[in-house]
Every structure is written in C-alpha cells, then in structure tokens.
Short mmCIF file of C-alpha atoms in Angstrom, two decimals:
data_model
loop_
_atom_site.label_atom_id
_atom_site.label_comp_id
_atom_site.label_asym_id
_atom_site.label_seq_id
_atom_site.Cartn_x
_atom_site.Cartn_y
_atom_site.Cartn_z
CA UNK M 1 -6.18 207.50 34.16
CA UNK M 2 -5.80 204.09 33.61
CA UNK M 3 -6.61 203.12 30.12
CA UNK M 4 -8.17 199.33 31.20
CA UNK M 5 -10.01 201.67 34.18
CA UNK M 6 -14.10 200.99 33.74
CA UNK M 7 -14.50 204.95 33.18
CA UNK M 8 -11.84 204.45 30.29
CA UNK M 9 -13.45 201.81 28.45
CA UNK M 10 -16.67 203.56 29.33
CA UNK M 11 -15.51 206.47 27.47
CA UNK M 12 -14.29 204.69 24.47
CA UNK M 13 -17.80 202.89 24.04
CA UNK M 14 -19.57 206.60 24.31
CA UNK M 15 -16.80 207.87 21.29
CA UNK M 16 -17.62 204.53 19.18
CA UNK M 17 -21.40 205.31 19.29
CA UNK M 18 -20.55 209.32 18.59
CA UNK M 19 -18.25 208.14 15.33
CA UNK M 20 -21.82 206.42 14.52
CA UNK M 21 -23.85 209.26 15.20
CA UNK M 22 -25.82 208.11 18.14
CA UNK M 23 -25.64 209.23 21.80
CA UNK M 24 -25.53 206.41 24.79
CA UNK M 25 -28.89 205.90 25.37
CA UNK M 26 -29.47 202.34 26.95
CA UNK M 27 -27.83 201.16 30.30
CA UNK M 28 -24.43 199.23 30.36
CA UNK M 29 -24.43 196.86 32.59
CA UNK M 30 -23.31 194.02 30.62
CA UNK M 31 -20.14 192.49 31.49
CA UNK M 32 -18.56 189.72 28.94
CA UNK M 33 -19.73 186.98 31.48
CA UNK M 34 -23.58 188.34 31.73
CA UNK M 35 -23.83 188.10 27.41
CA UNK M 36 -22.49 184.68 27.96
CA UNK M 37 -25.17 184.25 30.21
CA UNK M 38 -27.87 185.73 28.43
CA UNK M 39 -26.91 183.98 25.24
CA UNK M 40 -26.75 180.48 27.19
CA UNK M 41 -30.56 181.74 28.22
CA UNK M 42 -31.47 182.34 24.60
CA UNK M 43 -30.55 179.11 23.16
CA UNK M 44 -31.77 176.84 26.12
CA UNK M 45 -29.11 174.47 27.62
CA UNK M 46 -32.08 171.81 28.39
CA UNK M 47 -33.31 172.64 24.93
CA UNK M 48 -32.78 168.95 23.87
CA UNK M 49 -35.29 167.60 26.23
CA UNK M 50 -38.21 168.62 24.40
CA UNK M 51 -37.64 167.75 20.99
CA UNK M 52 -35.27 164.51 21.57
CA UNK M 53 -37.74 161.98 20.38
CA UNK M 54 -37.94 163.83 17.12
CA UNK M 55 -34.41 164.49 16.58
CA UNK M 56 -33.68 160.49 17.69
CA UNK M 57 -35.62 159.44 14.80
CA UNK M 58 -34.50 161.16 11.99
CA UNK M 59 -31.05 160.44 13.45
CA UNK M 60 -31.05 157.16 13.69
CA UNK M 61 -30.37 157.36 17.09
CA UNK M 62 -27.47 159.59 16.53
CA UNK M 63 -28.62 162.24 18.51
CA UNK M 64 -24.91 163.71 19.91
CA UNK M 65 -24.07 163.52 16.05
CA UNK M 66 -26.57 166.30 15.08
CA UNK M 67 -25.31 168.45 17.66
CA UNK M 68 -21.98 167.81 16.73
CA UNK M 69 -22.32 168.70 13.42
CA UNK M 70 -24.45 172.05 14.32
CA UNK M 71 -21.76 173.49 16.60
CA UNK M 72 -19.51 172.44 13.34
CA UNK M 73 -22.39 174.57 11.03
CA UNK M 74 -22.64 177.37 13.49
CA UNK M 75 -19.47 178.52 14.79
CA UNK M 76 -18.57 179.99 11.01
CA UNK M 77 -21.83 182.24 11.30
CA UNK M 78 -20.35 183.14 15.47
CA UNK M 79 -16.80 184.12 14.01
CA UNK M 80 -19.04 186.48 11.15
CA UNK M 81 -20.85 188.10 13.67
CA UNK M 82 -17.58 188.51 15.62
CA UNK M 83 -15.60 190.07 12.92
CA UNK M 84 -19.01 192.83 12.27
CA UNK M 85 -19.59 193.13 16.05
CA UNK M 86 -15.74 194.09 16.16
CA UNK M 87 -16.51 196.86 13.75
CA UNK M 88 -19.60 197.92 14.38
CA UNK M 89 -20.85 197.77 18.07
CA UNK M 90 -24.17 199.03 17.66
CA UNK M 91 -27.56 197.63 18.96
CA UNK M 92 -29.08 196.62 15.59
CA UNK M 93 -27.43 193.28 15.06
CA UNK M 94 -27.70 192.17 11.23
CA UNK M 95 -29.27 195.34 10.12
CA UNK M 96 -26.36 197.69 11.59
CA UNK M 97 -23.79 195.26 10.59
CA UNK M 98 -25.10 194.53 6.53
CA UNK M 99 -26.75 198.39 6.72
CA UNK M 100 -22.92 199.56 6.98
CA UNK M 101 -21.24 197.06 6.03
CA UNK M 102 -22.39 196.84 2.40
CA UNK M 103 -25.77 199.25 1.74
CA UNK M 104 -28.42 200.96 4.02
CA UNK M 105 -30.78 199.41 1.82
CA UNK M 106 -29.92 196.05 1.87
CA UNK M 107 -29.50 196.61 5.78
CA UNK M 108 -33.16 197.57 6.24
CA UNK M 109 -33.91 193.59 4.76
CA UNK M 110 -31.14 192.14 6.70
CA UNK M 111 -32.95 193.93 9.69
CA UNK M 112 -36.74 192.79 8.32
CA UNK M 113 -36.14 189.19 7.51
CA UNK M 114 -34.27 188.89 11.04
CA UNK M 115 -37.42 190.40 12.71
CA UNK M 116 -39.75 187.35 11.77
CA UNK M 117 -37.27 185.03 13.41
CA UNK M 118 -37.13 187.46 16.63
CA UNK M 119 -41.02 187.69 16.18
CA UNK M 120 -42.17 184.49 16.16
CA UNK M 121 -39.88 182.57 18.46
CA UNK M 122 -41.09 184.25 21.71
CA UNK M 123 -44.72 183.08 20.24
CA UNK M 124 -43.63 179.99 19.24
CA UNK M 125 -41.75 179.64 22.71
CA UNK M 126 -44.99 180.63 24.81
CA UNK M 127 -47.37 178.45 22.58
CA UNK M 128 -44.78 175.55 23.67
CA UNK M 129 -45.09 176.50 27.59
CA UNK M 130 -48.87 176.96 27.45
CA UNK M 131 -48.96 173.37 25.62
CA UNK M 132 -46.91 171.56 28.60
CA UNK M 133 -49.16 173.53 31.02
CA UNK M 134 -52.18 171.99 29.82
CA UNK M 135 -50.37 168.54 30.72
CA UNK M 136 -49.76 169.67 34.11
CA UNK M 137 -53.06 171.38 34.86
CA UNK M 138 -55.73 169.71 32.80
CA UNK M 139 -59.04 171.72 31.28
CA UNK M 140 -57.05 174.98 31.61
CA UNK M 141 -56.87 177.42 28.72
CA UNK M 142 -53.73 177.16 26.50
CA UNK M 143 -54.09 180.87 25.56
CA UNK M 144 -54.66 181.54 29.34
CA UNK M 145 -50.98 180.37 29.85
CA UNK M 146 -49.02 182.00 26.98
CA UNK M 147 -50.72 185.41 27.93
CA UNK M 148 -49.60 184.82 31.70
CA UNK M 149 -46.13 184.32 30.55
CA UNK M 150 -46.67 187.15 28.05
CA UNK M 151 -47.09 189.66 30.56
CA UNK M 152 -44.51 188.21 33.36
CA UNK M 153 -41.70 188.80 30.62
CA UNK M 154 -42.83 192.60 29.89
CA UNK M 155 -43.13 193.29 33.53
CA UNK M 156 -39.36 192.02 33.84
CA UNK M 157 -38.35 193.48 30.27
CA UNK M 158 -39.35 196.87 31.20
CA UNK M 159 -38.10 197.02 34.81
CA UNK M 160 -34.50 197.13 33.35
CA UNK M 161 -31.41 195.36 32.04
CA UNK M 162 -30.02 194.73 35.52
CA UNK M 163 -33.33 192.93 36.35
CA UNK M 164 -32.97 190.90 32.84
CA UNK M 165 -29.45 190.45 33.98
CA UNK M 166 -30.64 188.47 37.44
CA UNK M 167 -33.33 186.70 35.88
CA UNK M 168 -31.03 184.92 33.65
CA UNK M 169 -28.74 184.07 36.31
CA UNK M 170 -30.86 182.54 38.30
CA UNK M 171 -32.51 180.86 35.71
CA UNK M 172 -28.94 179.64 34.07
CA UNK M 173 -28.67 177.97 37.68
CA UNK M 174 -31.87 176.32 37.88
CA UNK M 175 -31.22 174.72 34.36
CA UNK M 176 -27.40 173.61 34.92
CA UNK M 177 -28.69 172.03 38.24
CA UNK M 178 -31.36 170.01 36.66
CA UNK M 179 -28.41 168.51 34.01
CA UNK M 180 -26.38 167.73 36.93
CA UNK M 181 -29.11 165.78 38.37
CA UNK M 182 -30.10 164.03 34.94
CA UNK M 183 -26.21 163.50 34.27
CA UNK M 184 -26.68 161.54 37.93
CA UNK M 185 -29.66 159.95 36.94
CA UNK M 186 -28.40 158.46 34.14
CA UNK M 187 -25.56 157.20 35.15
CA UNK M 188 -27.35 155.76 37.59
CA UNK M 189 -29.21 153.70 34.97
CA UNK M 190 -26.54 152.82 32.82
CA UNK M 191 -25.00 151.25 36.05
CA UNK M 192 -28.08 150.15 37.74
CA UNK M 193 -29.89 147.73 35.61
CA UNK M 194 -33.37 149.27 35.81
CA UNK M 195 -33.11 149.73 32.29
CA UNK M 196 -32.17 146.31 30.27
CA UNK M 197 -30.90 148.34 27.41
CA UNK M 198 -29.08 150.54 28.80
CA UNK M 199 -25.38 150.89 28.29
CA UNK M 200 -22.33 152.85 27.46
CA UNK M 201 -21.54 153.00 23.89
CA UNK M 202 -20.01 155.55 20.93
CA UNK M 203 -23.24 154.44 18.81
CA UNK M 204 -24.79 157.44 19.68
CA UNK M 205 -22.05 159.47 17.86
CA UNK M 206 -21.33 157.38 15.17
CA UNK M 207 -23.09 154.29 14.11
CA UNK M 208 -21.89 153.20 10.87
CA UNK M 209 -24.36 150.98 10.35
CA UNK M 210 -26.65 154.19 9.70
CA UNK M 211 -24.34 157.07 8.56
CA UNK M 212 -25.02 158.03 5.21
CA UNK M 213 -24.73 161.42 3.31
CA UNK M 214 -28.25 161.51 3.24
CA UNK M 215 -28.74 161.41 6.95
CA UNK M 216 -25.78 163.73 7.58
CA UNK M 217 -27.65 166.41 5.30
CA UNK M 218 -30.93 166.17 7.24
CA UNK M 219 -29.14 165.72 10.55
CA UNK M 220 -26.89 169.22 8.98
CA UNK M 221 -30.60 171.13 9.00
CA UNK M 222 -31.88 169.64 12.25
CA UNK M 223 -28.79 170.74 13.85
CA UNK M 224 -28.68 174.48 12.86
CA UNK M 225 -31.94 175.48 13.87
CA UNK M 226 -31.40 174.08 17.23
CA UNK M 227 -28.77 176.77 17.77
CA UNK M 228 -30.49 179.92 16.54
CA UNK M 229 -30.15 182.48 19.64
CA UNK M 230 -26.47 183.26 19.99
CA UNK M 231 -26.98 185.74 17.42
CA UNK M 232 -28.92 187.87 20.16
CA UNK M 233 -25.65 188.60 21.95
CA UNK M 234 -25.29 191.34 18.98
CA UNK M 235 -28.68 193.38 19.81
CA UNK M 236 -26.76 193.97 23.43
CA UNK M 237 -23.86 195.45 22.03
CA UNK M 238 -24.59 199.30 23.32
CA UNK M 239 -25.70 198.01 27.15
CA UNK M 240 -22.06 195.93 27.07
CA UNK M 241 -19.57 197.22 29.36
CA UNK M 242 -16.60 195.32 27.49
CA UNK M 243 -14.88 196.79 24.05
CA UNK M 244 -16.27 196.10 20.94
CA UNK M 245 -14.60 192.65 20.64
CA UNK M 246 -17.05 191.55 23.94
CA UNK M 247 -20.15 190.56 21.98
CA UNK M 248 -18.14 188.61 19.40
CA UNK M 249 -16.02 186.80 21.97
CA UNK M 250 -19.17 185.92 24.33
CA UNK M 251 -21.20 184.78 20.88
CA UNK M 252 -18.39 182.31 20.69
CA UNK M 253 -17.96 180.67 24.09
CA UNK M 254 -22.27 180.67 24.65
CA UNK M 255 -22.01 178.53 21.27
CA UNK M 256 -19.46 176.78 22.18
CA UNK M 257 -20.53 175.72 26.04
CA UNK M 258 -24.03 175.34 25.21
CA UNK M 259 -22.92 172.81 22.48
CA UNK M 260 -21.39 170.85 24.98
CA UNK M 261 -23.80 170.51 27.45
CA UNK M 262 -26.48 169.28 24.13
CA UNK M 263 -23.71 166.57 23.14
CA UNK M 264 -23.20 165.24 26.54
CA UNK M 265 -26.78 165.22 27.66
CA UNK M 266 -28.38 163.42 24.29
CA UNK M 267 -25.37 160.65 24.54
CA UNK M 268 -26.50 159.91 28.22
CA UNK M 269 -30.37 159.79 27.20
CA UNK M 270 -29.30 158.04 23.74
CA UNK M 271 -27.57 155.16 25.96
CA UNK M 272 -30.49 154.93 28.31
CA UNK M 273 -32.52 154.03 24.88
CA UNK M 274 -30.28 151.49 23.99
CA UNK M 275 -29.71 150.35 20.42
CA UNK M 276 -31.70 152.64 18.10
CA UNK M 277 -35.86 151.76 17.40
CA UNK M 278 -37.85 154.33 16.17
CA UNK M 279 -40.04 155.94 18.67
CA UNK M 280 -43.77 156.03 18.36
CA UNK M 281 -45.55 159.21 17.11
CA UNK M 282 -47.38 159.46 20.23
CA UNK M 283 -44.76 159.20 22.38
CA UNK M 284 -42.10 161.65 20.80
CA UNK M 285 -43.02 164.52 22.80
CA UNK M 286 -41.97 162.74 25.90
CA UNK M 287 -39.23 160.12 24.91
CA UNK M 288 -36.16 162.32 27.13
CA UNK M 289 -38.83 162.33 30.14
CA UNK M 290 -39.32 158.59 29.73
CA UNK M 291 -35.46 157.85 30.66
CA UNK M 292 -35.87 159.60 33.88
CA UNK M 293 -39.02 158.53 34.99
CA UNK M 294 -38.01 154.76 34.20
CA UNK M 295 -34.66 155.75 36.84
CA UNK M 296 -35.84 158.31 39.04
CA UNK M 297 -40.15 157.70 39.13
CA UNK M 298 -42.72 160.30 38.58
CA UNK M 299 -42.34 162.91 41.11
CA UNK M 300 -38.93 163.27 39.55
CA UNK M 301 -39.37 163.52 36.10
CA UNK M 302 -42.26 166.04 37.06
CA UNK M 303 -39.81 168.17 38.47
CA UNK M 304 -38.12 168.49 35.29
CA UNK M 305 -41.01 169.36 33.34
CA UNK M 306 -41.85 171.97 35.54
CA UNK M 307 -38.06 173.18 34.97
CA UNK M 308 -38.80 172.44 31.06
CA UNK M 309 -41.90 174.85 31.07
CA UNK M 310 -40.07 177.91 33.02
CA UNK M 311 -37.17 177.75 30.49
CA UNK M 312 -39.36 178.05 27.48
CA UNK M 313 -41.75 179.73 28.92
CA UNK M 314 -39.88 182.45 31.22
CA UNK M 315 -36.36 182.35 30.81
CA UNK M 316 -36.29 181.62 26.74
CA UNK M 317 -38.72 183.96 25.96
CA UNK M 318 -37.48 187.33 27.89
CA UNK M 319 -34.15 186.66 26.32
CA UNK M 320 -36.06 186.48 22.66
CA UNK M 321 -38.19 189.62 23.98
CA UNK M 322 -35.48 191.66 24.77
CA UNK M 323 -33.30 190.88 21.28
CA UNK M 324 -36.38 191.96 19.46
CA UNK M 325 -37.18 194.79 21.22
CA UNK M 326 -33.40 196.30 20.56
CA UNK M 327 -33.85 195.39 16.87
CA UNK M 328 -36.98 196.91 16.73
CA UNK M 329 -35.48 199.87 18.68
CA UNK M 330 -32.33 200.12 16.31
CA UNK M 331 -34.62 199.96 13.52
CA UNK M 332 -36.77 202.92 14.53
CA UNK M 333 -33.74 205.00 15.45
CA UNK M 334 -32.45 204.75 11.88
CA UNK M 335 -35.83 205.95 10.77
CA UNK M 336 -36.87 202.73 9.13
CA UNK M 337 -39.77 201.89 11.71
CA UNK M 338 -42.22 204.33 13.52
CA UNK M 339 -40.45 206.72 15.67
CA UNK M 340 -42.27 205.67 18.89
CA UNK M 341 -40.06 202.63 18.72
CA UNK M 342 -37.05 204.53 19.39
CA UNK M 343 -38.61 205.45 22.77
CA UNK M 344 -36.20 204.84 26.16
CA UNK M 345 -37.79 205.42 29.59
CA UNK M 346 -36.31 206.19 32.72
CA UNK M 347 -34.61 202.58 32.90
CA UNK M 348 -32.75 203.31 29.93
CA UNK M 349 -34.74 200.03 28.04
CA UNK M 350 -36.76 200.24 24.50
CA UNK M 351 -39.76 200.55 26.71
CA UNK M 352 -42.43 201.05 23.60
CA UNK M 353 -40.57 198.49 21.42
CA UNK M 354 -40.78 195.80 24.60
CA UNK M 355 -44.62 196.72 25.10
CA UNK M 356 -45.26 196.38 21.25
CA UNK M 357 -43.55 192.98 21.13
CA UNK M 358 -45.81 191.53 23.80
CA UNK M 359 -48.70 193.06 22.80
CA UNK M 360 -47.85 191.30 19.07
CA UNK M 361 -46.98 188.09 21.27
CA UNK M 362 -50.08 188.10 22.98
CA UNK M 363 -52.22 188.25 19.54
CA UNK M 364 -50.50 185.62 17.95
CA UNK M 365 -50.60 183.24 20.89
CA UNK M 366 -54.25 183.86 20.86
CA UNK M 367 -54.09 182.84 16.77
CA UNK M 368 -51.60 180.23 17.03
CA UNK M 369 -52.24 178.14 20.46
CA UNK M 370 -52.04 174.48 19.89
CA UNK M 371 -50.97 175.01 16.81
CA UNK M 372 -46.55 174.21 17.81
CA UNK M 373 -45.99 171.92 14.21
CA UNK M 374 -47.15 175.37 12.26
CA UNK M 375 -45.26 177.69 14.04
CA UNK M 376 -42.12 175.61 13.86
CA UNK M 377 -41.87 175.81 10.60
CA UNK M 378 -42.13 179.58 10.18
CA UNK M 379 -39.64 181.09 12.38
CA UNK M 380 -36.26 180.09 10.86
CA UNK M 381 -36.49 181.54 7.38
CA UNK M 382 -35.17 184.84 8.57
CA UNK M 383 -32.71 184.01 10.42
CA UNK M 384 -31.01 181.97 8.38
CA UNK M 385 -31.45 184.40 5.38
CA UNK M 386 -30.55 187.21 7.70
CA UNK M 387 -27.13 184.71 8.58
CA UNK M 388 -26.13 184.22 4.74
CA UNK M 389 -26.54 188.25 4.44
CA UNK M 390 -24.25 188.28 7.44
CA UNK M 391 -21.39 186.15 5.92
CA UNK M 392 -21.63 188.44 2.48
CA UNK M 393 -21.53 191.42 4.34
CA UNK M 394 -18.22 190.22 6.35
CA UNK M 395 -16.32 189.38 2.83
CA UNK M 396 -17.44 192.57 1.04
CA UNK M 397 -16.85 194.81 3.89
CA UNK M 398 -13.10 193.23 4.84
CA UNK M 399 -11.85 192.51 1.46
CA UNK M 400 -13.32 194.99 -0.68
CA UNK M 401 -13.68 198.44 1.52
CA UNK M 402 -10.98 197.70 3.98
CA UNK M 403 -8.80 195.55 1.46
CA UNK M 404 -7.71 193.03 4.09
CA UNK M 405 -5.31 189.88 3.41
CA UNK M 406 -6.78 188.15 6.01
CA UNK M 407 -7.97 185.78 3.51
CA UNK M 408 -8.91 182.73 6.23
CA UNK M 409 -10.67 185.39 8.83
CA UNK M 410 -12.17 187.42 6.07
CA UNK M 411 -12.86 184.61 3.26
CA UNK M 412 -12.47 181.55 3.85
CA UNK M 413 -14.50 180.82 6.87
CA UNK M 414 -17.83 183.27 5.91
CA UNK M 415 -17.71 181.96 2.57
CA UNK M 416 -18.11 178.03 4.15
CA UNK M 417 -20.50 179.96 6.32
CA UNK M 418 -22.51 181.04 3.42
CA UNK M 419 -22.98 177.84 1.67
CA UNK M 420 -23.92 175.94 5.07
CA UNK M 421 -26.75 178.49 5.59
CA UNK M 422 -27.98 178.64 1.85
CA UNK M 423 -27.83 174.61 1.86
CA UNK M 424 -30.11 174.95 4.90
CA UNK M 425 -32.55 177.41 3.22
CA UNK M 426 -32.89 175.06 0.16
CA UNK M 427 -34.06 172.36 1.90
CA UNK M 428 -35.94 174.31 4.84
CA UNK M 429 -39.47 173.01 3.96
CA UNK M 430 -42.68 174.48 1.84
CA UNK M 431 -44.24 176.78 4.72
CA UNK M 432 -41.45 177.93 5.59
CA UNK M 433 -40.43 179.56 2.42
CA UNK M 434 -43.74 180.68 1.38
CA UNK M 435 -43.94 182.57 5.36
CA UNK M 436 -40.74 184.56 4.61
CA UNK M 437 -41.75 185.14 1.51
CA UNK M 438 -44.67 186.63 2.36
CA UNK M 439 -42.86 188.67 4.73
CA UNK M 440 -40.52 189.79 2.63
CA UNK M 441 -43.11 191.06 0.50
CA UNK M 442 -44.46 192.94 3.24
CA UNK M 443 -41.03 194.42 4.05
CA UNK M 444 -40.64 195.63 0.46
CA UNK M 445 -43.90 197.67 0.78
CA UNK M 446 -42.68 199.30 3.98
CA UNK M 447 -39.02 199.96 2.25
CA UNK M 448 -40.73 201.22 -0.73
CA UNK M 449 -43.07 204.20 1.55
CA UNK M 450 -39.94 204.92 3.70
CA UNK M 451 -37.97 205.99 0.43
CA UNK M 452 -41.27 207.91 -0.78
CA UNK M 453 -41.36 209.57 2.48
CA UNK M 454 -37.78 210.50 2.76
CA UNK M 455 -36.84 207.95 5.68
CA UNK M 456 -33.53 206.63 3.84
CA UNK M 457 -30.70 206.55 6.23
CA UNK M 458 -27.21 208.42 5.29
CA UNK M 459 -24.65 206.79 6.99
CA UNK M 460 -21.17 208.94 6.85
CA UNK M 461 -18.48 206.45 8.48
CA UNK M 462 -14.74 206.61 7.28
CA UNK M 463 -13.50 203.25 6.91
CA UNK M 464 -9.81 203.95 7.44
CA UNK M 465 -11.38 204.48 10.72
CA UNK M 466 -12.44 201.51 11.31
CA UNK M 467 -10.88 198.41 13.39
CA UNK M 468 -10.07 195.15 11.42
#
C-alpha cells in the first residue's frame, strides 16, 4: 500500500484519534484546500466594507496600516495553533490543545472562555445582516431577519460537512468576484476623474504626518479583532482528510491570503477618499459604499450590499455555527458539557450541538436586535484570552514536557504572541471585560459541579509519543 495512498493517511488519522481515546466519529471530507476555504469564509474577505468608515477614523486614514499590522499581530497566534494542531489533531480547538497540553482543568476554561467568542459572533453576525436588511426592505422586522438566517444556517449545518463544504465555495466565489469588480471600479476612479480627490498614493500605508505610537497601539487592537476566525480551522481537525500538520498549515495561508485581499482593498477605497478628513458619525456605516456609488451609481453599489448581507449573514455565520458546534461537541465528549451534546446523526455532524447553537442564536437575536455597538464589544474577550492560553500552552508543552531546543518555534514566537494578545486584553474596553468576566464566573460554577459530580477528564497520553 502506498503510504501517501488516501486509505493510508486515512488510517493514520483513525490511530491518532485511538492514541487519544476517541473513535472516528465525524465525516472527513476536508481536504487542505476546503479549511483554507472555510477559514477564508470565517473571517470575511469583504469584511472591510462594513466597518471602513470606523477603522478610517481612528486611523487617520491609514486604513492598509491596521491591517498590516494585524496580519503582523496574528500570524504568531496561527504558528501556536500550528505547532498544538501538529500534536494534537482533535476537534476541540483551544480546549484539546491547553486541556493536554498543560492541565484538563485549565483546558475546560481555555474551552469556556473560547465559547463566548464562538457564541456571540454568529449573533452578533445575524444582528448585523438583519440591520442592513432593514435598509433594503424598510418597516420589516430586524428580528424577523436574523431568525430567517438563523434557521437557513441549521438547515445547511445539519445536512452535512460536504454541504458546508459547497456552501463556502460558492460563497468564497461570489465574494472574490465582487473585489474584482470593486478593484475595477476603483481604478476606474482613480483614473477617471469622477472623484476630484482621488489618486494613487502610499499615504494610506504610511503617513508620517499622523504615525505616532499612540495611533499604532489603537490601530494594534483594531487590527486583531478584525482577524478572529482562522482559529476555527482547529475545531475541523477530525473531518480533515490531510495529516495532522493540515489544519496548522491551512490556518496559515487563510491568514495570510485573507490579509492580502484587506490591505489591497482599503488602499484602493483609502485613495478614492483622498487625503484623510474624518468622516461624519452618520455616515460611517456607509463610507466604503460611498466610493462605489460615486464610480459605479446606485444599482451598483446595491449589488454589493446585497453581497455584504449574504456574507455576514449566510456565509459568516454557518462557518461560526459550525466551529461552535464542534467545540461544544468536543466539550461534551470529554464530559465537561451535557452528554446530549456529544450526539452525531446519520451525517456524521454534532447534530444536537448545531440545533442548540441556533436555538441560543435565535434568543439572543431576539434580545440583542439593533443593538450591533453592544454586541461588539462582548465577543472578543474570549478569544483573545483563549489565544494568550494558547501561546502558554505551546511553551510549556514544547519546552518543558517534550524538552525541545527549538527555542524560536517553541519560545520565541508564542512568547511575542503572548504579550500582543495580553496588550490587546488590557486595553479591550469596560464591557468587554466585565462580559467575560461574568462568564467566567459562570464557567467556574459549571467546573466546580462537574468535579462534585465526578465529570473530571483523565487524559493518559505518552509524550515520547508525541510529534514535535
């Protein structure tokens, strides 16, 4: 047999999950290319559109900058996950990897704090769709919307992995389409004098009649928070048909690529703005759209919205669904959540754990519709405590159990990781804090029945055994 054969590798992944303890329960299907895909879905390559007013003021105009300096932030949290995805290809994500990489215990909180993040963002994502659907249709119901989109990403969630797989495929090519035409667009008014102050220029990267630390610290924060959603490559690892160096190499290249495609697009819409003045309050929300309806008119720039809404809205938020679903499923497996969790139906998904996240979606759109500015500033406490967890887990794990010299891989890089991510949490603001907080507090009461009812996990791994 050929040892690169698909049955090979297929046969490997069913002995890594045995050394584990588990038995292949979900479907691979995955290839390297498809968690690319689904982690270019997850983070949104037209995610700049939305929110480029906001990010063009407290930038200075430096929009490209910020994303510069996130892919600069981020990739040291990718290369942690790589190294733990490497050794431990299981579903879980941050719990599996800080669960047994340092303590079960401590992996239960990595797991809890990363569930608020993988919570809230599909509710915060479908809050954001139902708000531009009011735009588009008028006197409708905002809560109307999010549950539509609500149930259209259970219905796909539950019909399979391969039908998750398609989605985001065609979804990927709807979105890279739309940049194509806005990369036309504006180069179209850059050359075409329909806007006066319009034209090519490096300002947008570096201005130095704004830089200053200060600005390069807020623009530092801005920037990581735009790229949360790589990190859901990791809850595929057991549907990937690659080895266990696939997730960890596909976090990577998603990062990197979808970084890209943020620079380039915020430089073009930063030219079309011409030399930086702040944007009204009112007319943040729709400062990207401006640009292309000053070029192209209205019907086009309508287009695009519509595009803008099924990203969030659809494409976005199944990605988020499904990540939380396999934590959730992970979670319950390990004992740490109800069993019914753990469920997998014929489809070989986390059929209970999807239905329970959209049923929890579907409540808290109904609490927070209309309500984007609140939400905002909840979801990205645990993911970015979850992320500093991530880069301690990666030194302690390499260096202490498995006494590796690979001091750049194994310290160097997660410790810069670390402080990037606790800098971040510092100055994440007031609500934000006092949410995670709050959950944390609530995770420390469900911790604190699963010891008194005997759920505590015993994990029996040999580290010799282990890849480094």
């Amino acid at each position: 047999m050929n040892q690169h054969s698909p049955s090979a590798q297929s046969a490997r992944n069913d002995a890594d999950l045995a050394r584990f303890g588990y038995k292949q329960e979900l479907k691979r299907s995955m290839s390297t290319a498809d968690l690319v895909v689904y982690g270019l879905i997850f983070m949104v390559p037209i995610a700049p559109w939305a929110i480029f007013g906001s990010v063009y003021n407290a930038s200075m105009g430096m929009v490209p900058l910020v994303y510069t300096i996130g892919l600069i932030a981020m990739i040291f949290t990718a290369l942690s996950y790589a190294q733990m995805a490497k050794a431990f290809p299981l579903a879980g994500g941050v719990f599996s990897y800080v669960g047994r990489g340092i303590h079960p215990n401590l992996g239960f909180f990595a797991g809890w704090l990363m569930l608020l993040d993988y919570l809230l963002v599909p509710t915060l994502l479908y809050v954001i769709a139902a708000e531009s659907m009011v735009g588009i249709f008028p006197g409708t119901e905002r809560w109307m919307w999010g549950i539509i989109f609500v149930a259209i990403n259970v219905v796909v969630n539950l019909t399979g992995v391969t039908s998750l797989k398609w989605m985001n495929r065609i979804f990927l090519v709807m979105e890279l389409a739309f940049i194509v035409a806005f990369v036309v667009i504006a180069i179209i008014g850059l050359n075409g004098g329909q806007l006066p102050q319009a034209e090519w220029s490096t300002k947008p990267i570096w201005n130095s009649e704004y830089v200053t630390p200060a600005l390069l610290a807020a623009a530092l924060s801005i920037a990581v928070l735009s790229f949360l959603g790589f990190d859901g490559i990791s809850t595929m690892a057991e549907e990937s048909t690659g080895d266990s160096k696939a997730p960890g190499k596909a976090m990577v290249i998603s990062l990197l690529v979808v970084a890209c495609l943020f620079i380039g697009q915020t430089w073009l819409a930063s030219m079309l703005a011409g030399d930086f003045t702040p944007v009204p309050d009112d007319a943040v929300g729709n400062f990207f759209f401006e640009q292309i309806r000053a070029v192209a008119g209205t019907g086009i720039v309508n287009a695009f919205f519509v595009v803008n809404v099924l990203a969030v809205g659809i494409a976005n938020s199944m990605a988020a669904q499904a990540a939380t679903s396999r934590l959730l499923y992970s979670m319950a497996r390990d004992r740490q959540l109800p069993k019914y969790l753990g469920h997998i139906n014929s489809r070989k998904v986390p059929s209970s754990a999807i239905l329970t996240v959209g049923v929890l979606s579907a409540i808290l759109v109904l609490f927070f519709a209309g309500k984007i500015g609140t939400m905002s500033s909840m979801v990205n406490f645990g993911a970015l405590t979850s992320f500093a967890l991530l880069h301690l887990t990666v030194m302690w794990f390499y260096l202490r159990r498995k006494q590796s010299k690979k001091w750049i891989s194994h310290a160097l890089l997660p410790a810069v990781g670390f402080v990037i991510i606790v800098y971040v949490l510092i100055n994440a603001g007031a609500e934000a804090q006092i949410a995670g907080l709050i959950w944390l507090v609530v995770g420390t009461a469900i911790f604190i029945f699963n010891k008194a009812t005997g759920r505590s996990v015993e994990i029996d791994v040999t580290v010799d055994e282990l890849p480094e």
